[in-house]
PDB file of C-alpha atoms in Angstrom:
ATOM      1  CA  UNK A1200     -52.428 -59.779  78.588  1.00 49.00           C
ATOM      2  CA  UNK A1201     -51.157 -60.553  75.111  1.00 49.00           C
ATOM      3  CA  UNK A1202     -54.722 -60.600  73.757  1.00 50.00           C
ATOM      4  CA  UNK A1203     -55.431 -57.167  75.250  1.00 47.00           C
ATOM      5  CA  UNK A1204     -52.211 -55.832  73.727  1.00 39.00           C
ATOM      6  CA  UNK A1205     -53.142 -57.334  70.356  1.00 37.00           C
ATOM      7  CA  UNK A1206     -56.585 -55.730  70.502  1.00 40.00           C
ATOM      8  CA  UNK A1207     -55.044 -52.344  71.328  1.00 38.00           C
ATOM      9  CA  UNK A1208     -52.658 -52.707  68.401  1.00 36.00           C
ATOM     10  CA  UNK A1209     -55.557 -53.592  66.137  1.00 36.00           C
ATOM     11  CA  UNK A1210     -57.566 -50.547  67.283  1.00 38.00           C
ATOM     12  CA  UNK A1211     -54.551 -48.283  66.725  1.00 39.00           C
ATOM     13  CA  UNK A1212     -53.901 -49.903  63.333  1.00 41.00           C
ATOM     14  CA  UNK A1213     -57.511 -49.493  62.164  1.00 41.00           C
ATOM     15  CA  UNK A1214     -57.695 -45.891  63.424  1.00 45.00           C
ATOM     16  CA  UNK A1215     -54.747 -45.018  61.200  1.00 44.00           C
ATOM     17  CA  UNK A1216     -56.818 -45.762  58.124  1.00 49.00           C
ATOM     18  CA  UNK A1217     -59.886 -43.901  57.013  1.00 56.00           C
ATOM     19  CA  UNK A1218     -62.882 -45.008  55.044  1.00 77.00           C
ATOM     20  CA  UNK A1219     -64.246 -43.664  51.791  1.00 78.00           C
ATOM     21  CA  UNK A1220     -67.760 -43.340  53.230  1.00 79.00           C
ATOM     22  CA  UNK A1221     -66.491 -41.254  56.159  1.00 88.00           C
ATOM     23  CA  UNK A1222     -64.510 -38.983  53.829  1.00 79.00           C
ATOM     24  CA  UNK A1223     -67.535 -38.670  51.556  1.00 87.00           C
ATOM     25  CA  UNK A1224     -69.658 -37.675  54.551  1.00 92.00           C
ATOM     26  CA  UNK A1225     -67.195 -34.921  55.471  1.00 86.00           C
ATOM     27  CA  UNK A1226     -67.135 -33.763  51.845  1.00 86.00           C
ATOM     28  CA  UNK A1227     -70.917 -33.400  51.638  1.00 93.00           C
ATOM     29  CA  UNK A1228     -70.860 -31.517  54.942  1.00 94.00           C
ATOM     30  CA  UNK A1229     -68.358 -29.078  53.364  1.00 93.00           C
ATOM     31  CA  UNK A1230     -65.755 -30.053  55.979  1.00 91.00           C
ATOM     32  CA  UNK A1231     -63.065 -30.296  53.323  1.00 91.00           C
ATOM     33  CA  UNK A1232     -60.030 -30.442  55.594  1.00 93.00           C
ATOM     34  CA  UNK A1233     -61.477 -33.441  57.465  1.00 92.00           C
ATOM     35  CA  UNK A1234     -62.413 -35.011  54.134  1.00 87.00           C
ATOM     36  CA  UNK A1235     -58.837 -34.636  52.874  1.00 91.00           C
ATOM     37  CA  UNK A1236     -57.498 -36.170  56.066  1.00 92.00           C
ATOM     38  CA  UNK A1237     -59.878 -39.123  55.777  1.00 92.00           C
ATOM     39  CA  UNK A1238     -59.172 -39.743  52.087  1.00 89.00           C
ATOM     40  CA  UNK A1239     -55.422 -39.473  52.708  1.00 90.00           C
ATOM     41  CA  UNK A1240     -55.687 -42.246  55.304  1.00 91.00           C
ATOM     42  CA  UNK A1241     -57.677 -44.371  52.870  1.00 89.00           C
ATOM     43  CA  UNK A1242     -55.106 -43.800  50.129  1.00 88.00           C
ATOM     44  CA  UNK A1243     -52.281 -44.790  52.453  1.00 83.00           C
ATOM     45  CA  UNK A1244     -53.813 -48.250  52.464  1.00 84.00           C
ATOM     46  CA  UNK A1245     -54.924 -48.268  48.804  1.00 88.00           C
ATOM     47  CA  UNK A1246     -53.002 -45.831  46.591  1.00 82.00           C
ATOM     48  CA  UNK A1247     -55.054 -46.734  43.493  1.00 89.00           C
ATOM     49  CA  UNK A1248     -58.448 -45.833  44.975  1.00 89.00           C
ATOM     50  CA  UNK A1249     -59.549 -43.391  42.266  1.00 91.00           C
ATOM     51  CA  UNK A1250     -62.820 -42.513  44.017  1.00 93.00           C
ATOM     52  CA  UNK A1251     -60.914 -41.288  47.069  1.00 91.00           C
ATOM     53  CA  UNK A1252     -58.446 -39.443  44.832  1.00 92.00           C
ATOM     54  CA  UNK A1253     -61.322 -37.782  42.992  1.00 95.00           C
ATOM     55  CA  UNK A1254     -63.080 -36.508  46.103  1.00 92.00           C
ATOM     56  CA  UNK A1255     -59.789 -35.452  47.660  1.00 93.00           C
ATOM     57  CA  UNK A1256     -59.066 -33.468  44.495  1.00 93.00           C
ATOM     58  CA  UNK A1257     -62.521 -31.896  44.721  1.00 95.00           C
ATOM     59  CA  UNK A1258     -61.849 -31.034  48.372  1.00 93.00           C
ATOM     60  CA  UNK A1259     -58.581 -29.355  47.403  1.00 94.00           C
ATOM     61  CA  UNK A1260     -60.508 -27.403  44.751  1.00 94.00           C
ATOM     62  CA  UNK A1261     -62.982 -26.125  47.331  1.00 94.00           C
ATOM     63  CA  UNK A1262     -60.070 -24.967  49.484  1.00 94.00           C
ATOM     64  CA  UNK A1263     -58.498 -23.364  46.370  1.00 93.00           C
ATOM     65  CA  UNK A1264     -55.411 -25.561  46.634  1.00 95.00           C
ATOM     66  CA  UNK A1265     -55.460 -26.009  42.884  1.00 93.00           C
ATOM     67  CA  UNK A1266     -51.963 -27.458  42.380  1.00 94.00           C
ATOM     68  CA  UNK A1267     -52.734 -30.305  44.795  1.00 95.00           C
ATOM     69  CA  UNK A1268     -56.043 -30.909  43.036  1.00 95.00           C
ATOM     70  CA  UNK A1269     -54.296 -31.171  39.660  1.00 96.00           C
ATOM     71  CA  UNK A1270     -51.751 -33.568  41.140  1.00 96.00           C
ATOM     72  CA  UNK A1271     -54.572 -35.861  42.308  1.00 95.00           C
ATOM     73  CA  UNK A1272     -56.363 -35.664  38.951  1.00 96.00           C
ATOM     74  CA  UNK A1273     -53.151 -36.581  37.123  1.00 97.00           C
ATOM     75  CA  UNK A1274     -52.645 -39.496  39.500  1.00 96.00           C
ATOM     76  CA  UNK A1275     -56.142 -40.729  38.631  1.00 96.00           C
ATOM     77  CA  UNK A1276     -55.348 -40.517  34.905  1.00 97.00           C
ATOM     78  CA  UNK A1277     -52.141 -42.504  35.527  1.00 96.00           C
ATOM     79  CA  UNK A1278     -54.141 -45.334  37.094  1.00 96.00           C
ATOM     80  CA  UNK A1279     -57.195 -45.009  34.844  1.00 96.00           C
ATOM     81  CA  UNK A1280     -56.652 -43.145  31.527  1.00 96.00           C
ATOM     82  CA  UNK A1281     -60.394 -43.404  30.745  1.00 97.00           C
ATOM     83  CA  UNK A1282     -61.559 -41.519  33.855  1.00 97.00           C
ATOM     84  CA  UNK A1283     -63.388 -38.609  32.190  1.00 97.00           C
ATOM     85  CA  UNK A1284     -63.984 -36.593  35.367  1.00 96.00           C
ATOM     86  CA  UNK A1285     -60.242 -36.339  36.026  1.00 98.00           C
ATOM     87  CA  UNK A1286     -59.655 -34.675  32.638  1.00 98.00           C
ATOM     88  CA  UNK A1287     -62.729 -32.520  33.251  1.00 98.00           C
ATOM     89  CA  UNK A1288     -61.438 -31.540  36.689  1.00 97.00           C
ATOM     90  CA  UNK A1289     -58.164 -30.284  35.222  1.00 98.00           C
ATOM     91  CA  UNK A1290     -60.063 -28.505  32.438  1.00 98.00           C
ATOM     92  CA  UNK A1291     -62.287 -26.725  34.962  1.00 97.00           C
ATOM     93  CA  UNK A1292     -59.247 -25.595  36.952  1.00 96.00           C
ATOM     94  CA  UNK A1293     -57.689 -24.118  33.820  1.00 97.00           C
ATOM     95  CA  UNK A1294     -61.039 -22.411  33.171  1.00 97.00           C
ATOM     96  CA  UNK A1295     -60.924 -20.830  36.627  1.00 94.00           C
ATOM     97  CA  UNK A1296     -57.450 -19.526  35.793  1.00 94.00           C
ATOM     98  CA  UNK A1297     -58.823 -18.113  32.497  1.00 96.00           C
ATOM     99  CA  UNK A1298     -56.464 -20.358  30.539  1.00 97.00           C
ATOM    100  CA  UNK A1299     -59.070 -21.293  27.950  1.00 98.00           C
ATOM    101  CA  UNK A1300     -56.674 -23.043  25.550  1.00 98.00           C
ATOM    102  CA  UNK A1301     -55.675 -25.635  28.139  1.00 98.00           C
ATOM    103  CA  UNK A1302     -59.226 -25.785  29.470  1.00 98.00           C
ATOM    104  CA  UNK A1303     -60.404 -26.753  25.981  1.00 98.00           C
ATOM    105  CA  UNK A1304     -57.617 -29.322  25.624  1.00 98.00           C
ATOM    106  CA  UNK A1305     -58.558 -31.230  28.779  1.00 98.00           C
ATOM    107  CA  UNK A1306     -62.308 -30.870  28.306  1.00 98.00           C
ATOM    108  CA  UNK A1307     -61.925 -32.385  24.821  1.00 98.00           C
ATOM    109  CA  UNK A1308     -60.147 -35.345  26.401  1.00 98.00           C
ATOM    110  CA  UNK A1309     -62.965 -35.614  28.930  1.00 98.00           C
ATOM    111  CA  UNK A1310     -65.614 -35.499  26.191  1.00 98.00           C
ATOM    112  CA  UNK A1311     -63.752 -38.222  24.298  1.00 97.00           C
ATOM    113  CA  UNK A1312     -64.116 -40.525  27.305  1.00 97.00           C
ATOM    114  CA  UNK A1313     -67.675 -39.466  28.187  1.00 97.00           C
ATOM    115  CA  UNK A1314     -69.656 -37.836  25.411  1.00 95.00           C
ATOM    116  CA  UNK A1315     -72.877 -37.887  27.430  1.00 96.00           C
ATOM    117  CA  UNK A1316     -71.867 -35.635  30.310  1.00 97.00           C
ATOM    118  CA  UNK A1317     -73.769 -32.370  30.000  1.00 98.00           C
ATOM    119  CA  UNK A1318     -71.435 -30.243  32.124  1.00 97.00           C
ATOM    120  CA  UNK A1319     -68.371 -31.400  30.184  1.00 98.00           C
ATOM    121  CA  UNK A1320     -69.949 -30.614  26.802  1.00 98.00           C
ATOM    122  CA  UNK A1321     -71.392 -27.311  28.011  1.00 98.00           C
ATOM    123  CA  UNK A1322     -68.107 -26.037  29.427  1.00 98.00           C
ATOM    124  CA  UNK A1323     -66.216 -27.313  26.377  1.00 98.00           C
ATOM    125  CA  UNK A1324     -68.542 -25.299  24.145  1.00 98.00           C
ATOM    126  CA  UNK A1325     -67.948 -22.215  26.271  1.00 98.00           C
ATOM    127  CA  UNK A1326     -64.159 -22.720  26.137  1.00 98.00           C
ATOM    128  CA  UNK A1327     -64.338 -22.952  22.346  1.00 98.00           C
ATOM    129  CA  UNK A1328     -66.394 -19.758  22.312  1.00 98.00           C
ATOM    130  CA  UNK A1329     -63.691 -18.011  24.349  1.00 98.00           C
ATOM    131  CA  UNK A1330     -61.060 -19.367  21.939  1.00 98.00           C
ATOM    132  CA  UNK A1331     -63.041 -17.994  18.966  1.00 98.00           C
ATOM    133  CA  UNK A1332     -63.701 -21.456  17.545  1.00 98.00           C
ATOM    134  CA  UNK A1333     -67.316 -20.567  16.937  1.00 98.00           C
ATOM    135  CA  UNK A1334     -68.425 -23.413  14.668  1.00 98.00           C
ATOM    136  CA  UNK A1335     -67.045 -26.045  17.017  1.00 98.00           C
ATOM    137  CA  UNK A1336     -68.612 -24.197  19.949  1.00 98.00           C
ATOM    138  CA  UNK A1337     -71.992 -24.329  18.201  1.00 98.00           C
ATOM    139  CA  UNK A1338     -71.616 -28.076  17.575  1.00 98.00           C
ATOM    140  CA  UNK A1339     -70.716 -28.987  21.158  1.00 98.00           C
ATOM    141  CA  UNK A1340     -73.357 -26.687  22.630  1.00 98.00           C
ATOM    142  CA  UNK A1341     -75.866 -28.419  20.354  1.00 98.00           C
ATOM    143  CA  UNK A1342     -74.824 -31.773  21.838  1.00 98.00           C
ATOM    144  CA  UNK A1343     -75.147 -30.335  25.351  1.00 98.00           C
ATOM    145  CA  UNK A1344     -78.579 -28.899  24.524  1.00 97.00           C
ATOM    146  CA  UNK A1345     -79.821 -32.307  23.440  1.00 97.00           C
ATOM    147  CA  UNK A1346     -78.851 -33.693  26.847  1.00 98.00           C
ATOM    148  CA  UNK A1347     -80.407 -30.864  28.860  1.00 97.00           C
ATOM    149  CA  UNK A1348     -82.892 -28.829  26.796  1.00 97.00           C
ATOM    150  CA  UNK A1349     -84.166 -26.862  29.815  1.00 96.00           C
ATOM    151  CA  UNK A1350     -80.965 -25.017  30.718  1.00 98.00           C
ATOM    152  CA  UNK A1351     -81.288 -21.442  29.457  1.00 98.00           C
ATOM    153  CA  UNK A1352     -77.509 -20.970  29.493  1.00 98.00           C
ATOM    154  CA  UNK A1353     -76.833 -23.395  26.660  1.00 98.00           C
ATOM    155  CA  UNK A1354     -79.214 -21.485  24.354  1.00 98.00           C
ATOM    156  CA  UNK A1355     -77.592 -18.181  25.320  1.00 98.00           C
ATOM    157  CA  UNK A1356     -74.042 -19.288  24.485  1.00 98.00           C
ATOM    158  CA  UNK A1357     -75.181 -21.073  21.348  1.00 98.00           C
ATOM    159  CA  UNK A1358     -76.825 -17.812  20.295  1.00 98.00           C
ATOM    160  CA  UNK A1359     -73.502 -16.037  20.807  1.00 98.00           C
ATOM    161  CA  UNK A1360     -71.652 -18.662  18.744  1.00 98.00           C
ATOM    162  CA  UNK A1361     -74.216 -18.551  15.943  1.00 98.00           C
ATOM    163  CA  UNK A1362     -74.048 -14.759  15.825  1.00 97.00           C
ATOM    164  CA  UNK A1363     -70.312 -15.001  15.195  1.00 97.00           C
ATOM    165  CA  UNK A1364     -70.610 -17.507  12.340  1.00 97.00           C
ATOM    166  CA  UNK A1365     -73.333 -15.485  10.603  1.00 95.00           C
ATOM    167  CA  UNK A1366     -76.227 -17.823  11.393  1.00 97.00           C
ATOM    168  CA  UNK A1367     -78.491 -14.888  12.218  1.00 96.00           C
ATOM    169  CA  UNK A1368     -81.801 -16.761  12.168  1.00 96.00           C
ATOM    170  CA  UNK A1369     -80.311 -19.559  14.264  1.00 97.00           C
ATOM    171  CA  UNK A1370     -78.974 -17.027  16.756  1.00 98.00           C
ATOM    172  CA  UNK A1371     -82.388 -15.351  17.025  1.00 97.00           C
ATOM    173  CA  UNK A1372     -83.964 -18.737  17.689  1.00 97.00           C
ATOM    174  CA  UNK A1373     -81.379 -19.541  20.368  1.00 98.00           C
ATOM    175  CA  UNK A1374     -81.917 -16.250  22.194  1.00 98.00           C
ATOM    176  CA  UNK A1375     -85.685 -16.740  22.007  1.00 98.00           C
ATOM    177  CA  UNK A1376     -85.356 -20.199  23.591  1.00 98.00           C
ATOM    178  CA  UNK A1377     -83.034 -18.759  26.243  1.00 98.00           C
ATOM    179  CA  UNK A1378     -85.683 -16.186  27.125  1.00 98.00           C
ATOM    180  CA  UNK A1379     -88.382 -18.834  27.233  1.00 97.00           C
ATOM    181  CA  UNK A1380     -86.487 -20.504  30.086  1.00 98.00           C
ATOM    182  CA  UNK A1381     -85.060 -17.309  31.595  1.00 98.00           C
ATOM    183  CA  UNK A1382     -87.277 -14.296  30.794  1.00 97.00           C
ATOM    184  CA  UNK A1383     -85.143 -11.963  32.935  1.00 95.00           C
ATOM    185  CA  UNK A1384     -81.974 -12.406  30.883  1.00 97.00           C
ATOM    186  CA  UNK A1385     -81.605  -8.864  29.564  1.00 97.00           C
ATOM    187  CA  UNK A1386     -78.361  -9.654  27.721  1.00 97.00           C
ATOM    188  CA  UNK A1387     -80.182 -12.290  25.653  1.00 98.00           C
ATOM    189  CA  UNK A1388     -83.011  -9.823  25.066  1.00 98.00           C
ATOM    190  CA  UNK A1389     -80.588  -7.114  23.929  1.00 98.00           C
ATOM    191  CA  UNK A1390     -78.802  -9.491  21.554  1.00 98.00           C
ATOM    192  CA  UNK A1391     -82.084 -10.697  20.119  1.00 98.00           C
ATOM    193  CA  UNK A1392     -83.050  -7.073  19.596  1.00 98.00           C
ATOM    194  CA  UNK A1393     -79.848  -6.489  17.622  1.00 97.00           C
ATOM    195  CA  UNK A1394     -80.625  -9.425  15.367  1.00 97.00           C
ATOM    196  CA  UNK A1395     -84.251  -8.402  14.851  1.00 97.00           C
ATOM    197  CA  UNK A1396     -83.097  -4.885  13.950  1.00 96.00           C
ATOM    198  CA  UNK A1397     -80.631  -6.364  11.463  1.00 94.00           C
ATOM    199  CA  UNK A1398     -83.389  -8.505   9.951  1.00 94.00           C
ATOM    200  CA  UNK A1399     -85.633  -5.454   9.541  1.00 94.00           C
ATOM    201  CA  UNK A1400     -88.111  -6.475  12.264  1.00 96.00           C
ATOM    202  CA  UNK A1401     -87.846  -3.072  13.903  1.00 97.00           C
ATOM    203  CA  UNK A1402     -91.152  -3.208  15.772  1.00 96.00           C
ATOM    204  CA  UNK A1403     -90.183  -6.455  17.520  1.00 97.00           C
ATOM    205  CA  UNK A1404     -86.666  -5.164  18.127  1.00 97.00           C
ATOM    206  CA  UNK A1405     -88.187  -2.077  19.738  1.00 97.00           C
ATOM    207  CA  UNK A1406     -90.013  -4.264  22.262  1.00 97.00           C
ATOM    208  CA  UNK A1407     -86.755  -5.954  23.267  1.00 98.00           C
ATOM    209  CA  UNK A1408     -84.882  -2.667  23.693  1.00 98.00           C
ATOM    210  CA  UNK A1409     -87.778  -1.251  25.723  1.00 97.00           C
ATOM    211  CA  UNK A1410     -87.569  -4.220  28.101  1.00 97.00           C
ATOM    212  CA  UNK A1411     -83.798  -3.850  28.424  1.00 98.00           C
ATOM    213  CA  UNK A1412     -84.127  -0.161  29.272  1.00 98.00           C
ATOM    214  CA  UNK A1413     -86.828  -0.867  31.851  1.00 97.00           C
ATOM    215  CA  UNK A1414     -84.374  -3.174  33.609  1.00 97.00           C
ATOM    216  CA  UNK A1415     -81.392  -0.856  33.070  1.00 97.00           C
ATOM    217  CA  UNK A1416     -82.211   2.758  32.123  1.00 96.00           C
ATOM    218  CA  UNK A1417     -78.471   3.497  31.751  1.00 95.00           C
ATOM    219  CA  UNK A1418     -77.940   0.985  28.926  1.00 97.00           C
ATOM    220  CA  UNK A1419     -76.917   3.596  26.338  1.00 97.00           C
ATOM    221  CA  UNK A1420     -76.464   1.084  23.496  1.00 98.00           C
ATOM    222  CA  UNK A1421     -80.013  -0.186  23.974  1.00 98.00           C
ATOM    223  CA  UNK A1422     -81.147   3.441  23.983  1.00 98.00           C
ATOM    224  CA  UNK A1423     -79.283   4.147  20.728  1.00 97.00           C
ATOM    225  CA  UNK A1424     -80.757   1.134  19.009  1.00 97.00           C
ATOM    226  CA  UNK A1425     -84.215   1.834  20.374  1.00 97.00           C
ATOM    227  CA  UNK A1426     -83.870   5.214  18.679  1.00 97.00           C
ATOM    228  CA  UNK A1427     -83.018   3.613  15.368  1.00 96.00           C
ATOM    229  CA  UNK A1428     -85.866   1.114  15.691  1.00 97.00           C
ATOM    230  CA  UNK A1429     -88.291   3.977  16.349  1.00 96.00           C
ATOM    231  CA  UNK A1430     -87.109   5.881  13.291  1.00 96.00           C
ATOM    232  CA  UNK A1431     -87.519   2.720  11.189  1.00 95.00           C
ATOM    233  CA  UNK A1432     -91.223   2.688  12.073  1.00 95.00           C
ATOM    234  CA  UNK A1433     -91.545   6.465  11.607  1.00 95.00           C
ATOM    235  CA  UNK A1434     -91.594   7.375  15.281  1.00 95.00           C
ATOM    236  CA  UNK A1435     -89.803  10.759  15.481  1.00 93.00           C
ATOM    237  CA  UNK A1436     -89.076  10.354  19.219  1.00 95.00           C
ATOM    238  CA  UNK A1437     -86.272   8.066  18.100  1.00 96.00           C
ATOM    239  CA  UNK A1438     -84.094  11.140  17.565  1.00 96.00           C
ATOM    240  CA  UNK A1439     -84.323  11.978  21.257  1.00 96.00           C
ATOM    241  CA  UNK A1440     -82.896   8.528  22.079  1.00 96.00           C
ATOM    242  CA  UNK A1441     -80.133   8.793  19.500  1.00 96.00           C
ATOM    243  CA  UNK A1442     -79.064  12.278  20.601  1.00 96.00           C
ATOM    244  CA  UNK A1443     -79.068  11.331  24.278  1.00 97.00           C
ATOM    245  CA  UNK A1444     -77.109   8.113  23.658  1.00 97.00           C
ATOM    246  CA  UNK A1445     -74.607   9.993  21.453  1.00 96.00           C
ATOM    247  CA  UNK A1446     -74.133  12.578  24.194  1.00 96.00           C
ATOM    248  CA  UNK A1447     -73.411   9.777  26.661  1.00 96.00           C
ATOM    249  CA  UNK A1448     -70.726   8.274  24.436  1.00 96.00           C
ATOM    250  CA  UNK A1449     -72.405   5.711  22.190  1.00 96.00           C
ATOM    251  CA  UNK A1450     -70.392   5.466  18.952  1.00 96.00           C
ATOM    252  CA  UNK A1451     -73.333   3.699  17.292  1.00 96.00           C
ATOM    253  CA  UNK A1452     -75.600   6.649  18.138  1.00 96.00           C
ATOM    254  CA  UNK A1453     -73.005   9.144  16.946  1.00 96.00           C
ATOM    255  CA  UNK A1454     -72.811   7.294  13.610  1.00 96.00           C
ATOM    256  CA  UNK A1455     -76.591   7.569  13.230  1.00 94.00           C
ATOM    257  CA  UNK A1456     -77.015  11.230  14.123  1.00 94.00           C
ATOM    258  CA  UNK A1457     -77.393  11.926  10.435  1.00 93.00           C
ATOM    259  CA  UNK A1458     -80.848  10.346  10.524  1.00 92.00           C
ATOM    260  CA  UNK A1459     -81.999  13.200  12.713  1.00 92.00           C
ATOM    261  CA  UNK A1460     -80.755  16.148  10.612  1.00 84.00           C
TER     262      UNK A1460
END
């Protein structure tokens, strides 16, 4: 009788505690509430289990319980100050809240602990871009690009950073590489067109603005600049573009109406 009672106690005792693998299974099945429950049981037995804390924090993120996620990430940092993904997790949550200053702060701490994580470096570069720290953004996006040279996004944001620091040729190269990996990115095509127009390559710029307008005929700024590019190569139909864009509210077109008098 005592042995049966002992076995029942053992079953009850074991059932009170979860396992990391079971919580991980729930997490990958997107059953985040069950995952949290399982990780909480595991942490009751081992409060310093940073892997369980990390996936519980991620589960809270998915449920948009951001304060609880931050609490878990800070607990991880308390137990392991070198855990890069905990700093990155907090940085990403600040990013979601559009608090780019704090996002940059925590992503820098993450990059200090793991300078080979592409997502950390990429998001850090974007945070710096949002904070108008363009040279630093260019540097960190360069590091990210070296880790993953096939992601079109890193070229796009590096092009934006380079445009701001006056590296016009570098920006043109970045947008061209972006389009090599993502030919449908009309924003990259428009920005490359602006740079080509600035460099005096009006015929190439014209091609970019034509493509943008095929994708979005209501892009009045592309229309205005297509008009200017046409006039640069002595195509008088450029005035039609400039007048139409000016009528629709383009300040750039209005400033260039004088070319059509």
